[in-house]
């Protein structure tokens, strides 16, 4: 009888250790740096593709318009998650962050075209035209200050 209790205790302890090993923790600085580098150099394509649209006020406004139709639900009107009432896992990055702004224009277009699985970022190829996507890229380079354009209307009613 005693041996059976000891074996059950050991099994329970092993089960607890295995569960503790499954605990998710935020990545450390080294892991984050390694993944950011891999995304920028390996996983996200179009590194050398150039944006054919100039950064004019008209193009920025066109990008803001397209962004307003397709991107605000997750990124807010300012690209900095202002007014987004839900939490995603992983959270949508601030589009003003170095992690996003360090992508080339071609890479940003690639992300908008194909999305990032399993992050929740959908691909828009076939939904948005190339010109709309390129104009969004221009807008992303000229985002307004956080909170300066208010919350998306879909959340304020």
JSON list of C-alpha atoms in Angstrom, two decimals, residues 8-81:
[
{"chain": "A", "resi": 8, "resn": "UNK", "atom": "CA", "xyz": [1.20, 8.17, -7.02]},
{"chain": "A", "resi": 9, "resn": "UNK", "atom": "CA", "xyz": [2.97, 11.06, -5.28]},
{"chain": "A", "resi": 10, "resn": "UNK", "atom": "CA", "xyz": [5.88, 10.89, -7.73]},
{"chain": "A", "resi": 11, "resn": "UNK", "atom": "CA", "xyz": [3.46, 10.74, -10.67]},
{"chain": "A", "resi": 12, "resn": "UNK", "atom": "CA", "xyz": [1.56, 13.75, -9.36]},
{"chain": "A", "resi": 13, "resn": "UNK", "atom": "CA", "xyz": [4.81, 15.68, -8.89]},
{"chain": "A", "resi": 14, "resn": "UNK", "atom": "CA", "xyz": [5.92, 14.81, -12.45]},
{"chain": "A", "resi": 15, "resn": "UNK", "atom": "CA", "xyz": [2.54, 15.91, -13.81]},
{"chain": "A", "resi": 16, "resn": "UNK", "atom": "CA", "xyz": [2.89, 19.26, -12.00]},
{"chain": "A", "resi": 17, "resn": "UNK", "atom": "CA", "xyz": [6.42, 19.73, -13.35]},
{"chain": "A", "resi": 18, "resn": "UNK", "atom": "CA", "xyz": [5.23, 18.99, -16.87]},
{"chain": "A", "resi": 19, "resn": "UNK", "atom": "CA", "xyz": [2.40, 21.51, -16.52]},
{"chain": "A", "resi": 20, "resn": "UNK", "atom": "CA", "xyz": [4.80, 24.11, -15.14]},
{"chain": "A", "resi": 21, "resn": "UNK", "atom": "CA", "xyz": [6.97, 23.54, -18.21]},
{"chain": "A", "resi": 22, "resn": "UNK", "atom": "CA", "xyz": [3.98, 24.39, -20.40]},
{"chain": "A", "resi": 23, "resn": "UNK", "atom": "CA", "xyz": [3.58, 27.81, -18.82]},
{"chain": "A", "resi": 24, "resn": "UNK", "atom": "CA", "xyz": [3.92, 30.55, -21.43]},
{"chain": "A", "resi": 25, "resn": "UNK", "atom": "CA", "xyz": [6.10, 33.48, -20.49]},
{"chain": "A", "resi": 26, "resn": "UNK", "atom": "CA", "xyz": [6.80, 36.62, -22.48]},
{"chain": "A", "resi": 27, "resn": "UNK", "atom": "CA", "xyz": [9.92, 36.33, -24.62]},
{"chain": "A", "resi": 28, "resn": "UNK", "atom": "CA", "xyz": [13.10, 37.88, -23.29]},
{"chain": "A", "resi": 29, "resn": "UNK", "atom": "CA", "xyz": [15.19, 40.53, -25.03]},
{"chain": "A", "resi": 30, "resn": "UNK", "atom": "CA", "xyz": [17.38, 38.00, -26.81]},
{"chain": "A", "resi": 31, "resn": "UNK", "atom": "CA", "xyz": [14.40, 35.98, -28.11]},
{"chain": "A", "resi": 32, "resn": "UNK", "atom": "CA", "xyz": [12.66, 39.16, -29.25]},
{"chain": "A", "resi": 33, "resn": "UNK", "atom": "CA", "xyz": [15.77, 40.43, -31.03]},
{"chain": "A", "resi": 34, "resn": "UNK", "atom": "CA", "xyz": [16.31, 37.07, -32.76]},
{"chain": "A", "resi": 35, "resn": "UNK", "atom": "CA", "xyz": [12.71, 36.86, -33.98]},
{"chain": "A", "resi": 36, "resn": "UNK", "atom": "CA", "xyz": [12.64, 40.50, -35.10]},
{"chain": "A", "resi": 37, "resn": "UNK", "atom": "CA", "xyz": [15.82, 39.95, -37.08]},
{"chain": "A", "resi": 38, "resn": "UNK", "atom": "CA", "xyz": [14.46, 36.74, -38.62]},
{"chain": "A", "resi": 39, "resn": "UNK", "atom": "CA", "xyz": [11.22, 38.48, -39.64]},
{"chain": "A", "resi": 40, "resn": "UNK", "atom": "CA", "xyz": [13.08, 41.39, -41.22]},
{"chain": "A", "resi": 41, "resn": "UNK", "atom": "CA", "xyz": [15.69, 39.26, -43.00]},
{"chain": "A", "resi": 42, "resn": "UNK", "atom": "CA", "xyz": [14.02, 35.90, -43.73]},
{"chain": "A", "resi": 43, "resn": "UNK", "atom": "CA", "xyz": [10.27, 35.54, -43.24]},
{"chain": "A", "resi": 44, "resn": "UNK", "atom": "CA", "xyz": [8.85, 38.79, -44.67]},
{"chain": "A", "resi": 45, "resn": "UNK", "atom": "CA", "xyz": [9.42, 39.07, -48.41]},
{"chain": "A", "resi": 46, "resn": "UNK", "atom": "CA", "xyz": [9.73, 41.96, -50.89]},
{"chain": "A", "resi": 47, "resn": "UNK", "atom": "CA", "xyz": [12.66, 43.52, -49.03]},
{"chain": "A", "resi": 48, "resn": "UNK", "atom": "CA", "xyz": [13.97, 45.29, -52.14]},
{"chain": "A", "resi": 49, "resn": "UNK", "atom": "CA", "xyz": [10.69, 46.27, -53.80]},
{"chain": "A", "resi": 50, "resn": "UNK", "atom": "CA", "xyz": [10.25, 50.05, -54.01]},
{"chain": "A", "resi": 51, "resn": "UNK", "atom": "CA", "xyz": [7.03, 51.97, -53.53]},
{"chain": "A", "resi": 52, "resn": "UNK", "atom": "CA", "xyz": [6.01, 53.46, -56.88]},
{"chain": "A", "resi": 53, "resn": "UNK", "atom": "CA", "xyz": [3.92, 56.15, -55.16]},
{"chain": "A", "resi": 54, "resn": "UNK", "atom": "CA", "xyz": [5.47, 59.41, -53.99]},
{"chain": "A", "resi": 55, "resn": "UNK", "atom": "CA", "xyz": [4.77, 60.64, -50.47]},
{"chain": "A", "resi": 56, "resn": "UNK", "atom": "CA", "xyz": [2.49, 63.52, -51.47]},
{"chain": "A", "resi": 57, "resn": "UNK", "atom": "CA", "xyz": [-0.38, 64.92, -49.40]},
{"chain": "A", "resi": 58, "resn": "UNK", "atom": "CA", "xyz": [-2.77, 63.34, -51.91]},
{"chain": "A", "resi": 59, "resn": "UNK", "atom": "CA", "xyz": [-1.16, 59.88, -51.54]},
{"chain": "A", "resi": 60, "resn": "UNK", "atom": "CA", "xyz": [-1.09, 60.16, -47.74]},
{"chain": "A", "resi": 61, "resn": "UNK", "atom": "CA", "xyz": [-4.80, 61.05, -47.78]},
{"chain": "A", "resi": 62, "resn": "UNK", "atom": "CA", "xyz": [-5.57, 58.12, -50.11]},
{"chain": "A", "resi": 63, "resn": "UNK", "atom": "CA", "xyz": [-3.64, 55.81, -47.79]},
{"chain": "A", "resi": 64, "resn": "UNK", "atom": "CA", "xyz": [-5.48, 57.21, -44.77]},
{"chain": "A", "resi": 65, "resn": "UNK", "atom": "CA", "xyz": [-8.80, 56.57, -46.57]},
{"chain": "A", "resi": 66, "resn": "UNK", "atom": "CA", "xyz": [-7.91, 52.95, -47.43]},
{"chain": "A", "resi": 67, "resn": "UNK", "atom": "CA", "xyz": [-6.47, 52.41, -43.93]},
{"chain": "A", "resi": 68, "resn": "UNK", "atom": "CA", "xyz": [-9.74, 53.76, -42.51]},
{"chain": "A", "resi": 69, "resn": "UNK", "atom": "CA", "xyz": [-11.77, 51.15, -44.39]},
{"chain": "A", "resi": 70, "resn": "UNK", "atom": "CA", "xyz": [-9.60, 48.10, -43.77]},
{"chain": "A", "resi": 71, "resn": "UNK", "atom": "CA", "xyz": [-7.21, 48.57, -40.86]},
{"chain": "A", "resi": 72, "resn": "UNK", "atom": "CA", "xyz": [-8.80, 50.69, -38.11]},
{"chain": "A", "resi": 73, "resn": "UNK", "atom": "CA", "xyz": [-10.71, 47.83, -36.47]},
{"chain": "A", "resi": 74, "resn": "UNK", "atom": "CA", "xyz": [-7.44, 46.38, -35.15]},
{"chain": "A", "resi": 75, "resn": "UNK", "atom": "CA", "xyz": [-4.98, 49.29, -35.37]},
{"chain": "A", "resi": 76, "resn": "UNK", "atom": "CA", "xyz": [-7.13, 52.35, -34.56]},
{"chain": "A", "resi": 77, "resn": "UNK", "atom": "CA", "xyz": [-7.33, 55.45, -36.76]},
{"chain": "A", "resi": 78, "resn": "UNK", "atom": "CA", "xyz": [-3.81, 56.49, -35.80]},
{"chain": "A", "resi": 79, "resn": "UNK", "atom": "CA", "xyz": [-2.18, 53.06, -36.22]},
{"chain": "A", "resi": 80, "resn": "UNK", "atom": "CA", "xyz": [-1.41, 53.04, -32.50]},
{"chain": "A", "resi": 81, "resn": "UNK", "atom": "CA", "xyz": [-4.37, 51.00, -31.26]}
]
